[in-house]
PDB file of C-alpha atoms and ligand atoms in Angstrom:
ATOM      1  CA  MET A   1      90.731  89.458  83.700  1.00 51.00           C
ATOM      2  CA  THR A   2      94.374  90.232  84.097  1.00 56.00           C
ATOM      3  CA  VAL A   3      96.419  89.704  87.236  1.00 57.00           C
ATOM      4  CA  ASP A   4      96.598  93.233  87.906  1.00 64.00           C
ATOM      5  CA  SER A   5      92.820  93.932  87.793  1.00 68.00           C
ATOM      6  CA  ALA A   6      92.195  91.128  90.146  1.00 81.00           C
ATOM      7  CA  SER A   7      94.631  92.447  92.496  1.00 84.00           C
ATOM      8  CA  GLU A   8      93.167  95.891  92.186  1.00 89.00           C
ATOM      9  CA  ARG A   9      89.752  94.432  92.825  1.00 92.00           C
ATOM     10  CA  ARG A  10      91.108  92.684  96.035  1.00 94.00           C
ATOM     11  CA  PHE A  11      92.656  95.935  97.130  1.00 95.00           C
ATOM     12  CA  GLU A  12      89.388  97.937  96.670  1.00 95.00           C
ATOM     13  CA  ARG A  13      87.329  95.388  98.576  1.00 96.00           C
ATOM     14  CA  ALA A  14      89.792  95.325 101.383  1.00 97.00           C
ATOM     15  CA  LEU A  15      89.761  98.950 101.554  1.00 97.00           C
ATOM     16  CA  ALA A  16      85.995  99.143 101.725  1.00 98.00           C
ATOM     17  CA  SER A  17      86.262  96.780 104.674  1.00 98.00           C
ATOM     18  CA  LEU A  18      88.941  99.011 106.239  1.00 98.00           C
ATOM     19  CA  ARG A  19      86.919 102.097 105.926  1.00 98.00           C
ATOM     20  CA  GLY A  20      84.079 100.131 107.638  1.00 98.00           C
ATOM     21  CA  LEU A  21      86.479  99.133 110.287  1.00 98.00           C
ATOM     22  CA  SER A  22      87.750 102.668 110.658  1.00 98.00           C
ATOM     23  CA  VAL A  23      84.296 104.105 111.223  1.00 98.00           C
ATOM     24  CA  GLY A  24      83.297 101.493 113.831  1.00 98.00           C
ATOM     25  CA  ASP A  25      86.762 102.132 115.629  1.00 98.00           C
ATOM     26  CA  ALA A  26      86.638 105.849 115.323  1.00 98.00           C
ATOM     27  CA  LEU A  27      82.961 106.302 116.357  1.00 98.00           C
ATOM     28  CA  GLY A  28      82.984 103.411 118.909  1.00 97.00           C
ATOM     29  CA  SER A  29      85.876 105.121 120.573  1.00 97.00           C
ATOM     30  CA  GLN A  30      83.676 108.230 120.965  1.00 96.00           C
ATOM     31  CA  PHE A  31      81.482 106.481 123.564  1.00 94.00           C
ATOM     32  CA  PHE A  32      84.468 106.174 126.137  1.00 88.00           C
ATOM     33  CA  VAL A  33      83.841 109.802 126.566  1.00 85.00           C
ATOM     34  CA  PRO A  34      81.250 110.117 129.366  1.00 84.00           C
ATOM     35  CA  VAL A  35      79.566 113.181 127.885  1.00 88.00           C
ATOM     36  CA  ASN A  36      78.573 110.913 124.993  1.00 89.00           C
ATOM     37  CA  TYR A  37      76.840 108.049 126.992  1.00 87.00           C
ATOM     38  CA  PRO A  38      73.314 109.550 126.724  1.00 91.00           C
ATOM     39  CA  LEU A  39      73.844 109.891 122.938  1.00 95.00           C
ATOM     40  CA  LEU A  40      74.346 106.142 122.617  1.00 93.00           C
ATOM     41  CA  LYS A  41      71.180 105.079 124.298  1.00 90.00           C
ATOM     42  CA  GLN A  42      69.200 107.158 121.737  1.00 94.00           C
ATOM     43  CA  ARG A  43      71.395 106.092 118.771  1.00 96.00           C
ATOM     44  CA  LEU A  44      72.508 109.713 118.068  1.00 96.00           C
ATOM     45  CA  LEU A  45      75.933 110.582 116.587  1.00 97.00           C
ATOM     46  CA  PRO A  46      78.338 112.685 118.824  1.00 96.00           C
ATOM     47  CA  PRO A  47      79.922 115.727 116.950  1.00 95.00           C
ATOM     48  CA  GLY A  48      82.898 115.002 114.623  1.00 93.00           C
ATOM     49  CA  PRO A  49      85.559 114.709 113.608  1.00 97.00           C
ATOM     50  CA  TRP A  50      86.071 111.037 114.842  1.00 98.00           C
ATOM     51  CA  GLN A  51      89.763 109.868 115.194  1.00 98.00           C
ATOM     52  CA  TRP A  52      90.652 106.087 114.812  1.00 98.00           C
ATOM     53  CA  THR A  53      92.890 104.216 117.246  1.00 98.00           C
ATOM     54  CA  ASP A  54      95.198 101.336 117.143  1.00 97.00           C
ATOM     55  CA  ASP A  55      92.716  99.010 115.352  1.00 98.00           C
ATOM     56  CA  THR A  56      92.754 101.096 112.160  1.00 98.00           C
ATOM     57  CA  GLU A  57      96.397 101.763 112.471  1.00 98.00           C
ATOM     58  CA  MET A  58      97.243  97.962 112.426  1.00 98.00           C
ATOM     59  CA  ALA A  59      94.507  97.104 109.931  1.00 98.00           C
ATOM     60  CA  SER A  60      96.368  99.604 107.538  1.00 98.00           C
ATOM     61  CA  SER A  61      99.648  97.563 107.913  1.00 98.00           C
ATOM     62  CA  VAL A  62      97.731  94.298 107.092  1.00 98.00           C
ATOM     63  CA  LEU A  63      96.392  95.878 103.890  1.00 98.00           C
ATOM     64  CA  ALA A  64      99.750  97.597 102.971  1.00 97.00           C
ATOM     65  CA  VAL A  65     101.531  94.175 103.238  1.00 97.00           C
ATOM     66  CA  LEU A  66      98.836  92.330 101.331  1.00 97.00           C
ATOM     67  CA  ALA A  67      99.078  95.011  98.536  1.00 95.00           C
ATOM     68  CA  ALA A  68     102.940  94.747  98.539  1.00 95.00           C
ATOM     69  CA  HIS A  69     103.399  91.054  98.833  1.00 96.00           C
ATOM     70  CA  GLY A  70      99.960  89.514  97.789  1.00 95.00           C
ATOM     71  CA  ARG A  71     100.084  87.454 100.991  1.00 97.00           C
ATOM     72  CA  VAL A  72     100.833  88.050 104.653  1.00 98.00           C
ATOM     73  CA  ASP A  73     104.887  88.249 104.997  1.00 98.00           C
ATOM     74  CA  GLN A  74     105.479  88.123 108.796  1.00 98.00           C
ATOM     75  CA  ASP A  75     108.536  90.132 108.719  1.00 98.00           C
ATOM     76  CA  ALA A  76     107.102  92.803 106.619  1.00 98.00           C
ATOM     77  CA  LEU A  77     103.920  92.989 108.779  1.00 98.00           C
ATOM     78  CA  ALA A  78     105.778  92.993 112.075  1.00 98.00           C
ATOM     79  CA  HIS A  79     108.040  95.792 110.695  1.00 98.00           C
ATOM     80  CA  SER A  80     105.189  97.860 109.386  1.00 98.00           C
ATOM     81  CA  PHE A  81     103.522  97.682 112.660  1.00 98.00           C
ATOM     82  CA  ALA A  82     106.553  98.727 114.526  1.00 98.00           C
ATOM     83  CA  GLU A  83     107.242 101.643 112.008  1.00 98.00           C
ATOM     84  CA  HIS A  84     103.701 103.072 112.083  1.00 98.00           C
ATOM     85  CA  HIS A  85     103.142 102.532 115.737  1.00 97.00           C
ATOM     86  CA  ASP A  86     101.721 105.811 117.384  1.00 97.00           C
ATOM     87  CA  PHE A  87     101.896 105.495 121.132  1.00 95.00           C
ATOM     88  CA  ASP A  88      98.838 107.844 121.359  1.00 95.00           C
ATOM     89  CA  ARG A  89      96.492 105.531 119.476  1.00 97.00           C
ATOM     90  CA  GLY A  90      95.346 103.652 122.617  1.00 94.00           C
ATOM     91  CA  TYR A  91      97.463 100.356 122.160  1.00 95.00           C
ATOM     92  CA  GLY A  92      97.763  97.981 125.114  1.00 92.00           C
ATOM     93  CA  PRO A  93     100.784  98.248 127.220  1.00 93.00           C
ATOM     94  CA  ALA A  94     102.292  94.904 126.020  1.00 94.00           C
ATOM     95  CA  VAL A  95     101.935  95.748 122.363  1.00 95.00           C
ATOM     96  CA  ASN A  96     103.238  99.262 122.960  1.00 96.00           C
ATOM     97  CA  ARG A  97     106.374  97.672 124.459  1.00 96.00           C
ATOM     98  CA  LEU A  98     106.598  94.938 121.836  1.00 97.00           C
ATOM     99  CA  LEU A  99     106.473  97.353 118.901  1.00 98.00           C
ATOM    100  CA  ARG A 100     108.987  99.763 120.447  1.00 97.00           C
ATOM    101  CA  LEU A 101     111.333  97.024 120.909  1.00 98.00           C
ATOM    102  CA  VAL A 102     110.969  95.781 117.241  1.00 98.00           C
ATOM    103  CA  ARG A 103     111.547  99.361 116.076  1.00 97.00           C
ATOM    104  CA  GLU A 104     114.835  99.325 118.023  1.00 97.00           C
ATOM    105  CA  GLY A 105     115.905  96.179 116.334  1.00 97.00           C
ATOM    106  CA  GLY A 106     114.362  93.340 118.506  1.00 98.00           C
ATOM    107  CA  ASP A 107     113.305  90.147 116.858  1.00 98.00           C
ATOM    108  CA  TRP A 108     109.428  89.966 116.830  1.00 98.00           C
ATOM    109  CA  ARG A 109     109.520  86.185 117.149  1.00 97.00           C
ATOM    110  CA  GLU A 110     111.342  86.235 120.435  1.00 97.00           C
ATOM    111  CA  LEU A 111     109.457  89.030 121.695  1.00 97.00           C
ATOM    112  CA  ALA A 112     105.815  87.983 120.949  1.00 97.00           C
ATOM    113  CA  SER A 113     106.393  84.430 122.086  1.00 97.00           C
ATOM    114  CA  ALA A 114     107.968  85.734 125.489  1.00 96.00           C
ATOM    115  CA  LEU A 115     104.954  87.898 126.229  1.00 94.00           C
ATOM    116  CA  PHE A 116     102.794  86.605 129.474  1.00 94.00           C
ATOM    117  CA  LYS A 117     105.329  84.428 130.851  1.00 93.00           C
ATOM    118  CA  GLY A 118     105.776  82.570 127.414  1.00 93.00           C
ATOM    119  CA  GLN A 119     102.125  81.981 126.810  1.00 94.00           C
ATOM    120  CA  GLY A 120     101.697  84.683 124.178  1.00 95.00           C
ATOM    121  CA  SER A 121      99.011  87.430 124.288  1.00 95.00           C
ATOM    122  CA  TRP A 122      95.415  86.142 124.002  1.00 96.00           C
ATOM    123  CA  GLY A 123      94.320  89.968 123.496  1.00 96.00           C
ATOM    124  CA  ASN A 124      91.865  90.791 120.860  1.00 96.00           C
ATOM    125  CA  GLY A 125      94.455  92.917 118.832  1.00 96.00           C
ATOM    126  CA  SER A 126      95.165  90.337 116.116  1.00 98.00           C
ATOM    127  CA  ALA A 127      91.416  89.963 115.610  1.00 98.00           C
ATOM    128  CA  MET A 128      90.443  93.711 115.589  1.00 98.00           C
ATOM    129  CA  ARG A 129      92.717  94.384 112.565  1.00 98.00           C
ATOM    130  CA  ILE A 130      92.119  91.491 110.254  1.00 98.00           C
ATOM    131  CA  ALA A 131      88.739  92.015 108.653  1.00 98.00           C
ATOM    132  CA  PRO A 132      90.138  93.537 105.498  1.00 98.00           C
ATOM    133  CA  LEU A 133      92.218  90.482 104.979  1.00 98.00           C
ATOM    134  CA  GLY A 134      89.254  88.645 104.870  1.00 98.00           C
ATOM    135  CA  ALA A 135      87.750  90.851 102.368  1.00 97.00           C
ATOM    136  CA  TRP A 136      90.891  90.575 100.240  1.00 97.00           C
ATOM    137  CA  TYR A 137      90.301  86.670 100.230  1.00 96.00           C
ATOM    138  CA  ALA A 138      86.510  87.063  99.393  1.00 94.00           C
ATOM    139  CA  ASP A 139      86.726  84.109  97.235  1.00 83.00           C
ATOM    140  CA  ASP A 140      88.730  81.904  99.402  1.00 95.00           C
ATOM    141  CA  PRO A 141      87.654  81.743 103.026  1.00 96.00           C
ATOM    142  CA  GLU A 142      90.136  78.820 103.734  1.00 97.00           C
ATOM    143  CA  GLN A 143      93.137  81.030 102.663  1.00 97.00           C
ATOM    144  CA  ALA A 144      91.719  83.993 104.556  1.00 98.00           C
ATOM    145  CA  THR A 145      91.853  81.963 107.708  1.00 98.00           C
ATOM    146  CA  HIS A 146      95.123  80.613 106.984  1.00 98.00           C
ATOM    147  CA  GLN A 147      96.750  84.003 106.209  1.00 98.00           C
ATOM    148  CA  ALA A 148      95.084  85.404 109.391  1.00 98.00           C
ATOM    149  CA  GLU A 149      96.664  82.681 111.527  1.00 98.00           C
ATOM    150  CA  ILE A 150     100.073  83.615 110.161  1.00 98.00           C
ATOM    151  CA  SER A 151      99.344  87.253 110.649  1.00 98.00           C
ATOM    152  CA  SER A 152      98.466  86.881 114.330  1.00 98.00           C
ATOM    153  CA  TYR A 153     101.844  85.422 115.400  1.00 98.00           C
ATOM    154  CA  THR A 154     103.620  88.665 114.665  1.00 98.00           C
ATOM    155  CA  THR A 155     102.194  89.974 117.977  1.00 98.00           C
ATOM    156  CA  HIS A 156      99.453  87.531 119.432  1.00 98.00           C
ATOM    157  CA  GLN A 157     100.727  83.951 119.791  1.00 98.00           C
ATOM    158  CA  HIS A 158      98.368  82.532 122.332  1.00 98.00           C
ATOM    159  CA  ARG A 159      96.080  80.006 120.622  1.00 97.00           C
ATOM    160  CA  GLU A 160      92.899  81.935 121.445  1.00 98.00           C
ATOM    161  CA  ALA A 161      94.192  85.162 119.860  1.00 98.00           C
ATOM    162  CA  VAL A 162      95.204  83.251 116.886  1.00 98.00           C
ATOM    163  CA  VAL A 163      91.722  81.679 116.418  1.00 98.00           C
ATOM    164  CA  GLY A 164      90.145  84.832 117.099  1.00 98.00           C
ATOM    165  CA  ALA A 165      91.892  86.331 114.151  1.00 98.00           C
ATOM    166  CA  MET A 166      91.120  83.288 112.022  1.00 98.00           C
ATOM    167  CA  ALA A 167      87.462  83.575 112.862  1.00 98.00           C
ATOM    168  CA  VAL A 168      87.284  87.310 111.925  1.00 98.00           C
ATOM    169  CA  ALA A 169      88.826  86.745 108.652  1.00 98.00           C
ATOM    170  CA  ALA A 170      86.722  83.905 107.662  1.00 98.00           C
ATOM    171  CA  ALA A 171      83.606  86.098 108.576  1.00 98.00           C
ATOM    172  CA  ALA A 172      84.848  88.957 106.487  1.00 98.00           C
ATOM    173  CA  SER A 173      85.580  86.517 103.572  1.00 97.00           C
ATOM    174  CA  LEU A 174      82.225  84.971 103.742  1.00 97.00           C
ATOM    175  CA  ALA A 175      80.434  88.275 104.075  1.00 97.00           C
ATOM    176  CA  ALA A 176      82.188  89.580 100.982  1.00 95.00           C
ATOM    177  CA  ALA A 177      81.024  86.412  98.941  1.00 89.00           C
ATOM    178  CA  PRO A 178      80.172  87.670  95.446  1.00 84.00           C
ATOM    179  CA  GLY A 179      76.631  86.199  95.614  1.00 83.00           C
ATOM    180  CA  GLY A 180      75.731  88.857  98.292  1.00 82.00           C
ATOM    181  CA  PRO A 181      75.734  88.315 102.094  1.00 86.00           C
ATOM    182  CA  PRO A 182      74.924  85.058 103.646  1.00 94.00           C
ATOM    183  CA  LYS A 183      72.231  84.375 106.140  1.00 96.00           C
ATOM    184  CA  PRO A 184      73.050  84.922 109.866  1.00 97.00           C
ATOM    185  CA  GLU A 185      73.340  81.203 110.524  1.00 98.00           C
ATOM    186  CA  GLU A 186      75.311  80.527 107.330  1.00 97.00           C
ATOM    187  CA  LEU A 187      77.778  83.021 108.362  1.00 98.00           C
ATOM    188  CA  LEU A 188      78.476  81.597 111.746  1.00 98.00           C
ATOM    189  CA  ASP A 189      78.130  77.864 110.560  1.00 98.00           C
ATOM    190  CA  GLY A 190      80.607  78.761 107.875  1.00 98.00           C
ATOM    191  CA  VAL A 191      83.022  80.374 110.460  1.00 98.00           C
ATOM    192  CA  ILE A 192      82.710  77.574 112.993  1.00 98.00           C
ATOM    193  CA  ALA A 193      83.560  74.958 110.161  1.00 98.00           C
ATOM    194  CA  LEU A 194      86.791  77.003 109.586  1.00 98.00           C
ATOM    195  CA  VAL A 195      88.231  77.343 113.107  1.00 98.00           C
ATOM    196  CA  PRO A 196      89.987  74.834 115.332  1.00 97.00           C
ATOM    197  CA  ARG A 197      88.650  73.759 118.863  1.00 97.00           C
ATOM    198  CA  SER A 198      89.144  76.592 121.259  1.00 98.00           C
ATOM    199  CA  ALA A 199      87.360  78.768 123.562  1.00 98.00           C
ATOM    200  CA  VAL A 200      86.720  81.186 120.717  1.00 98.00           C
ATOM    201  CA  GLY A 201      85.179  78.246 118.818  1.00 98.00           C
ATOM    202  CA  ALA A 202      82.904  77.351 121.810  1.00 98.00           C
ATOM    203  CA  GLY A 203      81.883  80.944 122.189  1.00 98.00           C
ATOM    204  CA  LEU A 204      80.984  80.940 118.398  1.00 98.00           C
ATOM    205  CA  ARG A 205      78.849  77.839 118.900  1.00 98.00           C
ATOM    206  CA  ARG A 206      77.126  79.680 121.720  1.00 98.00           C
ATOM    207  CA  ALA A 207      76.612  82.733 119.489  1.00 98.00           C
ATOM    208  CA  ARG A 208      75.147  80.553 116.906  1.00 98.00           C
ATOM    209  CA  ASP A 209      72.664  79.322 119.300  1.00 98.00           C
ATOM    210  CA  MET A 210      71.768  82.753 120.386  1.00 98.00           C
ATOM    211  CA  LEU A 211      70.904  84.243 116.837  1.00 98.00           C
ATOM    212  CA  ASP A 212      67.278  84.489 117.854  1.00 97.00           C
ATOM    213  CA  TYR A 213      67.771  86.600 120.925  1.00 97.00           C
ATOM    214  CA  GLN A 214      66.761  90.333 120.446  1.00 93.00           C
ATOM    215  CA  ASP A 215      68.570  91.859 123.341  1.00 93.00           C
ATOM    216  CA  ALA A 216      72.359  92.259 122.616  1.00 94.00           C
ATOM    217  CA  GLY A 217      72.833  93.118 126.206  1.00 94.00           C
ATOM    218  CA  THR A 218      71.764  89.711 127.387  1.00 96.00           C
ATOM    219  CA  VAL A 219      73.952  87.982 124.642  1.00 97.00           C
ATOM    220  CA  ALA A 220      76.838  90.036 125.544  1.00 97.00           C
ATOM    221  CA  ALA A 221      76.448  89.041 129.129  1.00 96.00           C
ATOM    222  CA  VAL A 222      76.920  85.373 128.012  1.00 97.00           C
ATOM    223  CA  LEU A 223      79.532  85.697 125.464  1.00 97.00           C
ATOM    224  CA  GLY A 224      81.297  88.867 126.752  1.00 97.00           C
ATOM    225  CA  ASN A 225      81.649  92.219 125.181  1.00 95.00           C
ATOM    226  CA  GLY A 226      85.504  92.685 125.135  1.00 93.00           C
ATOM    227  CA  ARG A 227      85.605  94.072 128.713  1.00 92.00           C
ATOM    228  CA  ARG A 228      88.515  91.725 129.437  1.00 92.00           C
ATOM    229  CA  THR A 229      90.112  92.474 126.107  1.00 92.00           C
ATOM    230  CA  SER A 230      90.807  88.836 125.360  1.00 96.00           C
ATOM    231  CA  ALA A 231      89.934  87.216 122.073  1.00 97.00           C
ATOM    232  CA  HIS A 232      87.534  84.748 123.516  1.00 97.00           C
ATOM    233  CA  ASP A 233      85.695  87.581 125.259  1.00 97.00           C
ATOM    234  CA  THR A 234      85.322  89.762 122.082  1.00 98.00           C
ATOM    235  CA  VAL A 235      85.059  87.755 118.917  1.00 98.00           C
ATOM    236  CA  PRO A 236      81.952  85.560 119.562  1.00 98.00           C
ATOM    237  CA  PHE A 237      79.750  88.455 120.483  1.00 98.00           C
ATOM    238  CA  ALA A 238      81.274  90.687 117.641  1.00 98.00           C
ATOM    239  CA  LEU A 239      80.477  87.966 115.134  1.00 98.00           C
ATOM    240  CA  TRP A 240      76.995  87.350 116.532  1.00 98.00           C
ATOM    241  CA  SER A 241      76.359  91.109 115.952  1.00 98.00           C
ATOM    242  CA  ALA A 242      77.862  91.163 112.464  1.00 98.00           C
ATOM    243  CA  ALA A 243      75.960  87.901 111.551  1.00 98.00           C
ATOM    244  CA  ARG A 244      72.636  89.605 112.523  1.00 96.00           C
ATOM    245  CA  SER A 245      73.184  92.838 110.595  1.00 96.00           C
ATOM    246  CA  LEU A 246      74.987  91.991 107.326  1.00 95.00           C
ATOM    247  CA  GLY A 247      74.012  94.537 104.886  1.00 94.00           C
ATOM    248  CA  ASP A 248      73.131  97.222 107.355  1.00 97.00           C
ATOM    249  CA  PHE A 249      76.030  99.046 108.721  1.00 98.00           C
ATOM    250  CA  GLU A 250      74.105 101.425 110.828  1.00 98.00           C
ATOM    251  CA  GLU A 251      72.215  98.532 112.739  1.00 97.00           C
ATOM    252  CA  ALA A 252      75.398  96.703 113.088  1.00 98.00           C
ATOM    253  CA  PHE A 253      77.053  99.682 114.720  1.00 98.00           C
ATOM    254  CA  TRP A 254      74.406 100.575 117.292  1.00 98.00           C
ATOM    255  CA  LEU A 255      73.703  96.874 118.145  1.00 97.00           C
ATOM    256  CA  THR A 256      77.329  96.403 118.940  1.00 97.00           C
ATOM    257  CA  ALA A 257      78.135  99.656 120.706  1.00 96.00           C
ATOM    258  CA  GLN A 258      75.037  99.565 122.910  1.00 95.00           C
ATOM    259  CA  ALA A 259      76.412  96.305 124.403  1.00 94.00           C
ATOM    260  CA  GLY A 260      79.475  98.309 125.810  1.00 93.00           C
ATOM    261  CA  GLY A 261      82.831  96.859 126.561  1.00 93.00           C
ATOM    262  CA  ASP A 262      85.630  97.357 124.492  1.00 94.00           C
ATOM    263  CA  VAL A 263      83.505  99.285 122.083  1.00 96.00           C
ATOM    264  CA  ASP A 264      86.187 100.694 119.643  1.00 96.00           C
ATOM    265  CA  THR A 265      87.407  97.051 119.156  1.00 97.00           C
ATOM    266  CA  THR A 266      83.919  95.251 118.926  1.00 98.00           C
ATOM    267  CA  CYS A 267      82.728  98.129 116.510  1.00 98.00           C
ATOM    268  CA  ALA A 268      86.065  97.863 114.538  1.00 98.00           C
ATOM    269  CA  ILE A 269      85.486  94.006 113.933  1.00 98.00           C
ATOM    270  CA  VAL A 270      81.806  94.447 113.068  1.00 98.00           C
ATOM    271  CA  GLY A 271      82.358  97.337 110.830  1.00 98.00           C
ATOM    272  CA  GLY A 272      85.079  95.565 109.072  1.00 98.00           C
ATOM    273  CA  VAL A 273      83.120  92.430 108.489  1.00 98.00           C
ATOM    274  CA  VAL A 274      79.869  94.236 107.542  1.00 98.00           C
ATOM    275  CA  ALA A 275      81.607  96.628 105.186  1.00 98.00           C
ATOM    276  CA  ALA A 276      83.362  93.506 103.368  1.00 97.00           C
ATOM    277  CA  GLY A 277      80.149  93.108 101.791  1.00 95.00           C
ATOM    278  CA  THR A 278      78.977  95.475  98.941  1.00 90.00           C
ATOM    279  CA  ALA A 279      75.638  96.230 100.730  1.00 91.00           C
ATOM    280  CA  GLY A 280      77.343  96.935 104.075  1.00 95.00           C
ATOM    281  CA  ALA A 281      79.051 100.093 103.380  1.00 97.00           C
ATOM    282  CA  PRO A 282      78.954 102.747 106.245  1.00 98.00           C
ATOM    283  CA  PRO A 283      76.748 105.757 105.551  1.00 98.00           C
ATOM    284  CA  ALA A 284      78.465 108.510 103.551  1.00 97.00           C
ATOM    285  CA  ASP A 285      77.886 111.250 106.297  1.00 97.00           C
ATOM    286  CA  TRP A 286      79.494 108.738 108.905  1.00 98.00           C
ATOM    287  CA  LEU A 287      82.436 108.287 106.747  1.00 98.00           C
ATOM    288  CA  ALA A 288      82.854 111.933 106.189  1.00 98.00           C
ATOM    289  CA  GLN A 289      83.066 112.325 109.984  1.00 98.00           C
ATOM    290  CA  THR A 290      85.909 109.785 110.268  1.00 98.00           C
ATOM    291  CA  GLU A 291      89.639 110.478 110.049  1.00 97.00           C
ATOM    292  CA  GLU A 292      90.946 109.119 106.677  1.00 96.00           C
ATOM    293  CA  PRO A 293      93.060 105.979 106.748  1.00 96.00           C
ATOM    294  CA  PRO A 294      96.806 106.842 107.279  1.00 96.00           C
ATOM    295  CA  GLY A 295      98.455 108.833 104.443  1.00 94.00           C
ATOM    296  CA  TRP A 296     101.197 106.302 104.196  1.00 94.00           C
ATOM    297  CA  LEU A 297      98.629 103.509 103.032  1.00 94.00           C
ATOM    298  CA  LEU A 298      96.661 105.499 100.389  1.00 80.00           C
ATOM    299  CA  PRO A 299      99.261 107.496  98.389  1.00 64.00           C
ATOM    300  CA  ALA A 300     101.070 104.323  97.444  1.00 51.00           C
ATOM    301  CA  ARG A 301      98.047 103.184  95.287  1.00 50.00           C
ATOM    302  CA  HIS A 302      96.005 106.201  94.520  1.00 46.00           C
TER     303      HIS A 302
HETATM  304 MG1   MG B 401      91.479 100.746 119.823  1.00 64.12          MG
END
């Protein structure tokens, strides 16, 4: 296999994960519209088209940088985030301001480290965008974890946000393993072994203990469902849900969405992880209703 064909396969795998992420994001965000609440209970689809939000926009930058550099280049990533930042895509206020200032010439290192009185953001924004990177590194979960760590610092420097991104990338890498998707406990054990001690890690160990629970609402009540938009309130439940549903995108989506909370983000994470595996692609009719990834990502390669 040539270097080019290996790189092309990485891109295709990561793009499949990005498409799953975008369906989770776009369809998940439909359930912030009150008229659609009853549909969610019955697992019925709202009318399309479904527009994606910040999760997909940022994930597209992650993939564009991997395609251009073969790894995470922090300056290129920060500038891609800033250049493609669309204020109307539902970013949080801190990241809106950060990306505007980077676009105006600010230094992302100083700006990201100064957020929240110098603690850095612990929001779920660096976890929500990173599953395609895990798919890119399907053969190397340790490298996926390392590159995800580097990627997080461009916007989210708090340890919990960094570990949240590492965990999601590790999960997507393991889900994309060539031998087919791992068992639920194998996925979470694998992720737990790759992340450092943290609240996210503690949540993942709890998630591992709750794999036999049937009611996602109970599990979300314990682990969080992203309502606080922190990494530790988002990632453990999302990976519990993904681990339970590898190979079944529809089940993964509904299980996650019905738990409520930050639904576009939890569903983006779950969609990106599940679709990283070859058996986990979203249904064709769901994909058809979902807005295509941004034009600046695709024409460069296709
Ligand atoms: Mg969003």
